[in-house]
PDB file of C-alpha atoms in Angstrom:
ATOM      1  CA  MET A  11     -13.918  14.336  12.357  1.00 48.00           C
ATOM      2  CA  ILE A  12     -12.187  10.995  11.753  1.00 47.00           C
ATOM      3  CA  THR A  13     -14.919   8.938  13.397  1.00 47.00           C
ATOM      4  CA  ASP A  14     -17.491  10.666  11.199  1.00 48.00           C
ATOM      5  CA  THR A  15     -15.745   9.225   8.136  1.00 48.00           C
ATOM      6  CA  VAL A  16     -16.454   5.692   9.315  1.00 48.00           C
ATOM      7  CA  GLN A  17     -19.925   6.104  10.793  1.00 49.00           C
ATOM      8  CA  GLN A  18     -22.007   6.963   7.741  1.00 50.00           C
ATOM      9  CA  PRO A  19     -24.903   4.499   7.653  1.00 52.00           C
ATOM     10  CA  GLY A  20     -26.412   3.921   4.234  1.00 54.00           C
ATOM     11  CA  LYS A  21     -23.589   5.731   2.439  1.00 66.00           C
ATOM     12  CA  ILE A  22     -20.677   4.092   0.624  1.00 71.00           C
ATOM     13  CA  THR A  23     -17.465   5.826   1.653  1.00 75.00           C
ATOM     14  CA  MET A  24     -14.075   5.978  -0.064  1.00 76.00           C
ATOM     15  CA  LEU A  25     -12.785   3.739   2.702  1.00 79.00           C
ATOM     16  CA  GLN A  26     -15.192   0.969   1.701  1.00 84.00           C
ATOM     17  CA  ILE A  27     -14.473   1.513  -1.989  1.00 86.00           C
ATOM     18  CA  GLY A  28     -10.715   1.290  -1.422  1.00 85.00           C
ATOM     19  CA  ILE A  29     -10.957  -1.935   0.569  1.00 87.00           C
ATOM     20  CA  ALA A  30     -13.347  -3.494  -1.942  1.00 91.00           C
ATOM     21  CA  LEU A  31     -11.116  -2.504  -4.864  1.00 92.00           C
ATOM     22  CA  PHE A  32      -8.036  -3.964  -3.242  1.00 92.00           C
ATOM     23  CA  LEU A  33      -9.645  -7.284  -2.330  1.00 92.00           C
ATOM     24  CA  GLY A  34     -11.466  -7.659  -5.645  1.00 93.00           C
ATOM     25  CA  CYS A  35      -8.369  -6.854  -7.701  1.00 93.00           C
ATOM     26  CA  PHE A  36      -6.252  -9.143  -5.504  1.00 92.00           C
ATOM     27  CA  PHE A  37      -8.429 -12.149  -6.296  1.00 91.00           C
ATOM     28  CA  PHE A  38      -8.585 -11.078  -9.946  1.00 91.00           C
ATOM     29  CA  GLY A  39      -4.777 -10.970 -10.088  1.00 87.00           C
ATOM     30  CA  SER A  40      -4.577 -14.410  -8.471  1.00 84.00           C
ATOM     31  CA  ILE A  41      -6.977 -15.823 -11.052  1.00 85.00           C
ATOM     32  CA  LEU A  42      -5.019 -14.252 -13.903  1.00 81.00           C
ATOM     33  CA  SER A  43      -1.727 -15.721 -12.731  1.00 76.00           C
ATOM     34  CA  ASN A  44      -3.112 -19.215 -12.130  1.00 74.00           C
ATOM     35  CA  PHE A  45      -5.545 -19.749 -15.006  1.00 73.00           C
ATOM     36  CA  ILE A  46      -4.764 -17.283 -17.797  1.00 67.00           C
ATOM     37  CA  TRP A  47      -1.143 -16.125 -17.519  1.00 62.00           C
ATOM     38  CA  GLN A  48       0.386 -19.284 -16.109  1.00 60.00           C
ATOM     39  CA  ASP A  49       3.631 -18.938 -18.068  1.00 60.00           C
ATOM     40  CA  THR A  50       4.006 -15.344 -16.887  1.00 59.00           C
ATOM     41  CA  ALA A  51       3.263 -16.437 -13.326  1.00 54.00           C
ATOM     42  CA  TRP A  52       5.936 -19.107 -13.539  1.00 57.00           C
ATOM     43  CA  TRP A  53       8.427 -16.528 -14.813  1.00 53.00           C
ATOM     44  CA  ILE A  54       7.543 -14.096 -11.998  1.00 56.00           C
ATOM     45  CA  GLY A  55       8.010 -16.794  -9.380  1.00 54.00           C
ATOM     46  CA  SER A  56      11.337 -17.892 -10.846  1.00 55.00           C
ATOM     47  CA  ALA A  57      12.607 -14.333 -11.189  1.00 51.00           C
ATOM     48  CA  GLY A  58      11.530 -13.556  -7.629  1.00 54.00           C
ATOM     49  CA  ASP A  59      13.455 -16.529  -6.261  1.00 55.00           C
ATOM     50  CA  ILE A  60      16.609 -15.666  -8.191  1.00 53.00           C
ATOM     51  CA  ASP A  61      16.498 -11.932  -7.456  1.00 57.00           C
ATOM     52  CA  TRP A  62      16.002 -12.424  -3.744  1.00 58.00           C
ATOM     53  CA  GLN A  63      18.813 -14.982  -3.508  1.00 58.00           C
ATOM     54  CA  GLN A  64      21.150 -12.517  -5.237  1.00 58.00           C
ATOM     55  CA  ILE A  65      20.086  -9.713  -2.880  1.00 60.00           C
ATOM     56  CA  LEU A  66      20.785 -11.831   0.187  1.00 58.00           C
ATOM     57  CA  ALA A  67      24.149 -13.065  -1.093  1.00 59.00           C
ATOM     58  CA  ASP A  68      25.599  -9.923  -2.712  1.00 59.00           C
ATOM     59  CA  GLY A  69      26.286  -6.733  -0.728  1.00 59.00           C
ATOM     60  CA  GLU A  70      26.215  -4.564  -3.868  1.00 63.00           C
ATOM     61  CA  GLN A  71      22.854  -6.014  -4.886  1.00 63.00           C
ATOM     62  CA  ARG A  72      21.586  -5.326  -1.363  1.00 66.00           C
ATOM     63  CA  GLU A  73      22.567  -1.655  -1.606  1.00 71.00           C
ATOM     64  CA  ARG A  74      20.775  -1.405  -4.942  1.00 74.00           C
ATOM     65  CA  PHE A  75      17.755  -3.062  -3.333  1.00 75.00           C
ATOM     66  CA  PHE A  76      17.730  -0.424  -0.571  1.00 80.00           C
ATOM     67  CA  GLY A  77      17.663   2.341  -3.176  1.00 81.00           C
ATOM     68  CA  GLN A  78      14.855   0.655  -5.092  1.00 83.00           C
ATOM     69  CA  VAL A  79      12.753   0.294  -1.935  1.00 84.00           C
ATOM     70  CA  LEU A  80      13.171   3.973  -1.079  1.00 88.00           C
ATOM     71  CA  ILE A  81      12.125   4.992  -4.596  1.00 89.00           C
ATOM     72  CA  LEU A  82       9.281   2.500  -5.085  1.00 87.00           C
ATOM     73  CA  ARG A  83       7.800   3.178  -1.648  1.00 90.00           C
ATOM     74  CA  GLY A  84       8.586   6.872  -1.258  1.00 92.00           C
ATOM     75  CA  ILE A  85       7.502   8.339  -4.605  1.00 93.00           C
ATOM     76  CA  PRO A  86       3.975   6.808  -4.686  1.00 92.00           C
ATOM     77  CA  TRP A  87       3.412   7.916  -1.099  1.00 94.00           C
ATOM     78  CA  ILE A  88       4.413  11.506  -1.911  1.00 94.00           C
ATOM     79  CA  ILE A  89       2.138  11.502  -4.978  1.00 94.00           C
ATOM     80  CA  LEU A  90      -0.801  10.203  -2.923  1.00 93.00           C
ATOM     81  CA  GLN A  91      -0.169  12.906  -0.325  1.00 92.00           C
ATOM     82  CA  ILE A  92      -0.464  15.532  -3.070  1.00 92.00           C
ATOM     83  CA  PHE A  93      -3.648  14.100  -4.592  1.00 92.00           C
ATOM     84  CA  LEU A  94      -5.147  13.850  -1.124  1.00 89.00           C
ATOM     85  CA  PHE A  95      -5.846  17.589  -1.328  1.00 88.00           C
ATOM     86  CA  ILE A  96      -7.271  17.568  -4.875  1.00 87.00           C
ATOM     87  CA  SER A  97     -11.006  17.143  -5.416  1.00 80.00           C
ATOM     88  CA  TRP A  98     -10.645  14.377  -8.017  1.00 84.00           C
ATOM     89  CA  GLY A  99      -7.750  12.772  -6.171  1.00 85.00           C
ATOM     90  CA  ARG A 100     -10.048   9.990  -5.013  1.00 86.00           C
ATOM     91  CA  TRP A 101      -9.890   8.547  -8.539  1.00 90.00           C
ATOM     92  CA  VAL A 102      -6.102   8.378  -8.252  1.00 91.00           C
ATOM     93  CA  PHE A 103      -6.531   6.632  -4.913  1.00 91.00           C
ATOM     94  CA  ALA A 104      -8.995   4.173  -6.453  1.00 91.00           C
ATOM     95  CA  GLY A 105      -6.562   3.355  -9.261  1.00 93.00           C
ATOM     96  CA  TRP A 106      -3.662   2.920  -6.850  1.00 92.00           C
ATOM     97  CA  TYR A 107      -5.536   0.590  -4.500  1.00 92.00           C
ATOM     98  CA  GLY A 108      -6.706  -1.428  -7.495  1.00 92.00           C
ATOM     99  CA  TRP A 109      -3.134  -1.689  -8.740  1.00 90.00           C
ATOM    100  CA  LEU A 110      -1.925  -2.795  -5.299  1.00 91.00           C
ATOM    101  CA  GLY A 111      -4.547  -5.540  -5.354  1.00 91.00           C
ATOM    102  CA  VAL A 112      -3.772  -6.789  -8.875  1.00 89.00           C
ATOM    103  CA  SER A 113       0.005  -6.751  -8.404  1.00 84.00           C
ATOM    104  CA  GLY A 114      -0.233  -8.413  -5.000  1.00 87.00           C
ATOM    105  CA  GLY A 115      -2.572 -11.071  -6.373  1.00 88.00           C
ATOM    106  CA  MET A 116      -0.318 -11.687  -9.362  1.00 84.00           C
ATOM    107  CA  VAL A 117       2.773 -12.170  -7.206  1.00 83.00           C
ATOM    108  CA  THR A 118       0.950 -14.393  -4.706  1.00 85.00           C
ATOM    109  CA  GLY A 119      -0.553 -16.465  -7.504  1.00 82.00           C
ATOM    110  CA  ALA A 120       2.830 -16.717  -9.209  1.00 79.00           C
ATOM    111  CA  PHE A 121       4.555 -18.141  -6.156  1.00 80.00           C
ATOM    112  CA  TRP A 122       1.607 -20.456  -5.518  1.00 81.00           C
ATOM    113  CA  ASN A 123       1.796 -21.649  -9.126  1.00 76.00           C
ATOM    114  CA  ARG A 124       5.537 -22.263  -8.874  1.00 74.00           C
ATOM    115  CA  ASN A 125       6.062 -23.583  -5.329  1.00 74.00           C
ATOM    116  CA  GLY A 126       2.654 -24.575  -3.962  1.00 76.00           C
ATOM    117  CA  LEU A 127       2.041 -23.949  -0.258  1.00 78.00           C
ATOM    118  CA  ALA A 128       5.719 -23.154   0.215  1.00 78.00           C
ATOM    119  CA  GLY A 129       5.230 -20.323  -2.277  1.00 77.00           C
ATOM    120  CA  ILE A 130       2.547 -18.796  -0.053  1.00 82.00           C
ATOM    121  CA  GLY A 131       4.968 -19.046   2.853  1.00 83.00           C
ATOM    122  CA  GLN A 132       7.621 -17.308   0.760  1.00 80.00           C
ATOM    123  CA  VAL A 133       5.271 -14.462  -0.145  1.00 83.00           C
ATOM    124  CA  LEU A 134       4.368 -14.027   3.520  1.00 85.00           C
ATOM    125  CA  GLY A 135       8.066 -14.005   4.338  1.00 83.00           C
ATOM    126  CA  PHE A 136       8.749 -11.334   1.711  1.00 83.00           C
ATOM    127  CA  CYS A 137       5.903  -9.196   3.089  1.00 86.00           C
ATOM    128  CA  PHE A 138       6.396  -9.555   6.860  1.00 87.00           C
ATOM    129  CA  PRO A 139       6.414  -7.394   8.911  1.00 90.00           C
ATOM    130  CA  GLN A 140       6.416  -4.286   6.731  1.00 91.00           C
ATOM    131  CA  MET A 141       3.136  -5.003   4.944  1.00 92.00           C
ATOM    132  CA  LEU A 142       1.262  -4.960   8.251  1.00 93.00           C
ATOM    133  CA  VAL A 143       2.551  -1.442   8.879  1.00 96.00           C
ATOM    134  CA  TYR A 144       1.936  -0.365   5.270  1.00 94.00           C
ATOM    135  CA  SER A 145      -1.649  -1.620   5.576  1.00 93.00           C
ATOM    136  CA  VAL A 146      -2.225   0.537   8.648  1.00 95.00           C
ATOM    137  CA  ALA A 147      -0.763   3.565   6.848  1.00 95.00           C
ATOM    138  CA  TYR A 148      -2.856   3.028   3.696  1.00 93.00           C
ATOM    139  CA  PHE A 149      -5.968   2.444   5.798  1.00 92.00           C
ATOM    140  CA  GLY A 150      -5.239   5.681   7.631  1.00 93.00           C
ATOM    141  CA  LEU A 151      -4.687   7.488   4.334  1.00 92.00           C
ATOM    142  CA  LEU A 152      -8.166   6.502   3.174  1.00 89.00           C
ATOM    143  CA  LEU A 153      -9.616   7.820   6.426  1.00 90.00           C
ATOM    144  CA  LEU A 154      -7.701  11.059   5.978  1.00 91.00           C
ATOM    145  CA  LEU A 155      -8.932  11.380   2.396  1.00 89.00           C
ATOM    146  CA  VAL A 156     -12.558  11.177   3.510  1.00 85.00           C
ATOM    147  CA  ALA A 157     -11.846  13.459   6.468  1.00 87.00           C
ATOM    148  CA  TRP A 158     -10.219  16.077   4.220  1.00 87.00           C
ATOM    149  CA  GLN A 159     -13.184  16.073   1.850  1.00 83.00           C
ATOM    150  CA  LYS A 160     -15.484  16.667   4.828  1.00 84.00           C
ATOM    151  CA  LEU A 161     -13.192  19.336   6.275  1.00 82.00           C
ATOM    152  CA  ARG A 162     -12.943  21.152   2.942  1.00 81.00           C
ATOM    153  CA  LYS A 163     -16.722  21.159   2.643  1.00 79.00           C
ATOM    154  CA  GLU A 164     -17.073  22.568   6.153  1.00 77.00           C
ATOM    155  CA  ARG A 165     -14.511  25.302   5.460  1.00 68.00           C
ATOM    156  CA  ARG A 166     -16.286  26.202   2.207  1.00 71.00           C
ATOM    157  CA  ASN A 167     -19.589  26.481   4.075  1.00 68.00           C
ATOM    158  CA  ALA A 168     -17.921  28.647   6.701  1.00 60.00           C
ATOM    159  CA  VAL A 169     -16.837  31.096   3.981  1.00 55.00           C
ATOM    160  CA  VAL A 170     -20.330  31.218   2.497  1.00 47.00           C
ATOM    161  CA  MET A 171     -21.911  31.740   5.918  1.00 53.00           C
ATOM    162  CA  HIS A 172     -19.252  34.315   6.863  1.00 51.00           C
ATOM    163  CA  ARG A 173     -18.178  32.325   9.885  1.00 57.00           C
ATOM    164  CA  ASN A 174     -14.697  31.880  11.292  1.00 58.00           C
ATOM    165  CA  ARG A 175     -12.856  28.819  10.071  1.00 58.00           C
ATOM    166  CA  ASN A 176     -11.966  26.161  12.614  1.00 62.00           C
ATOM    167  CA  GLY A 177      -8.175  26.280  12.648  1.00 70.00           C
ATOM    168  CA  LYS A 178      -7.896  23.657  15.386  1.00 81.00           C
ATOM    169  CA  THR A 179      -9.547  21.029  13.197  1.00 81.00           C
ATOM    170  CA  LEU A 180      -7.079  21.728  10.395  1.00 82.00           C
ATOM    171  CA  ALA A 181      -4.173  21.502  12.839  1.00 86.00           C
ATOM    172  CA  VAL A 182      -5.418  18.111  14.067  1.00 88.00           C
ATOM    173  CA  PHE A 183      -5.709  16.929  10.477  1.00 89.00           C
ATOM    174  CA  VAL A 184      -2.120  17.959   9.668  1.00 90.00           C
ATOM    175  CA  PHE A 185      -0.886  16.273  12.851  1.00 94.00           C
ATOM    176  CA  LEU A 186      -2.652  13.010  11.946  1.00 94.00           C
ATOM    177  CA  LEU A 187      -1.254  13.219   8.409  1.00 94.00           C
ATOM    178  CA  LEU A 188       2.283  13.548   9.759  1.00 95.00           C
ATOM    179  CA  CYS A 189       1.723  10.671  12.198  1.00 96.00           C
ATOM    180  CA  ASN A 190       0.449   8.481   9.368  1.00 96.00           C
ATOM    181  CA  THR A 191       3.531   9.329   7.288  1.00 96.00           C
ATOM    182  CA  GLY A 192       5.655   8.356  10.280  1.00 96.00           C
ATOM    183  CA  ILE A 193       3.918   4.971  10.368  1.00 96.00           C
ATOM    184  CA  TYR A 194       4.610   4.481   6.665  1.00 96.00           C
ATOM    185  CA  THR A 195       8.264   5.436   7.177  1.00 96.00           C
ATOM    186  CA  MET A 196       8.477   2.808   9.905  1.00 96.00           C
ATOM    187  CA  GLY A 197       7.241   0.277   7.331  1.00 95.00           C
ATOM    188  CA  ILE A 198      10.092   1.239   4.994  1.00 93.00           C
ATOM    189  CA  TRP A 199      12.595   0.775   7.828  1.00 93.00           C
ATOM    190  CA  LEU A 200      11.154  -2.655   8.634  1.00 93.00           C
ATOM    191  CA  GLU A 201      11.381  -3.659   4.966  1.00 88.00           C
ATOM    192  CA  LEU A 202      15.033  -2.627   4.773  1.00 87.00           C
ATOM    193  CA  VAL A 203      16.268  -3.896   8.147  1.00 86.00           C
ATOM    194  CA  VAL A 204      13.967  -6.618   9.518  1.00 88.00           C
ATOM    195  CA  ASN A 205      12.398  -8.223   6.450  1.00 84.00           C
ATOM    196  CA  PRO A 206      15.655  -9.624   4.957  1.00 80.00           C
ATOM    197  CA  TRP A 207      15.985 -11.896   8.007  1.00 82.00           C
ATOM    198  CA  VAL A 208      12.409 -13.132   7.643  1.00 84.00           C
ATOM    199  CA  ALA A 209      12.794 -13.551   3.879  1.00 77.00           C
ATOM    200  CA  THR A 210      15.950 -15.603   4.384  1.00 76.00           C
ATOM    201  CA  PHE A 211      13.993 -18.058   6.524  1.00 76.00           C
ATOM    202  CA  SER A 212      11.090 -18.205   4.055  1.00 72.00           C
ATOM    203  CA  MET A 213      13.459 -19.028   1.190  1.00 70.00           C
ATOM    204  CA  GLN A 214      14.497 -22.158   3.079  1.00 69.00           C
ATOM    205  CA  LEU A 215      10.976 -23.590   3.093  1.00 62.00           C
ATOM    206  CA  PRO A 216      10.763 -26.970   1.335  1.00 62.00           C
ATOM    207  CA  ILE A 217       9.454 -26.741  -2.234  1.00 56.00           C
ATOM    208  CA  LYS A 218       6.653 -29.055  -3.388  1.00 53.00           C
TER     209      LYS A 218
END
């Protein structure tokens, strides 16, 4: 079922749309922050430096940061899980992947605008290693979205043809969905526990 979502020659899938939206919006956000909203980009870069230094130095700020990560990462994931099962949920997915691209491009462009190559190193430090795990989870979510649309169509056809529904396929789908959520949860753990050490090193990079 999952492999069928990738091997569809001549047909544009939601997986391809999601990747294209993210990359296109990422470069668009970078262009905005470097050529149109330069003052805003400078402010974002400055605020990011200050906020992260406060988080690393202040235990109370760090606890507040943990709560913000749980909210900002957990709530969107739960919402996407819900819209996964809705027929027009793919539009919500498209909007979310576009927003991820624009926001990521804006932040990257802001740090580039403010600190040059060191700013790129800082962004990588802020994103490693959790973003690698998040990327796998979001990639898997797109696959599951396409797979669910195919599974729902097959189950609808089974009702029309008065055939028994394939419960094993649904069970496999639920299992993969839970595994993918586990991967995403691992990303949250990495962001809370491992990333502060990496970010501390990236903040020490020499500024242009």
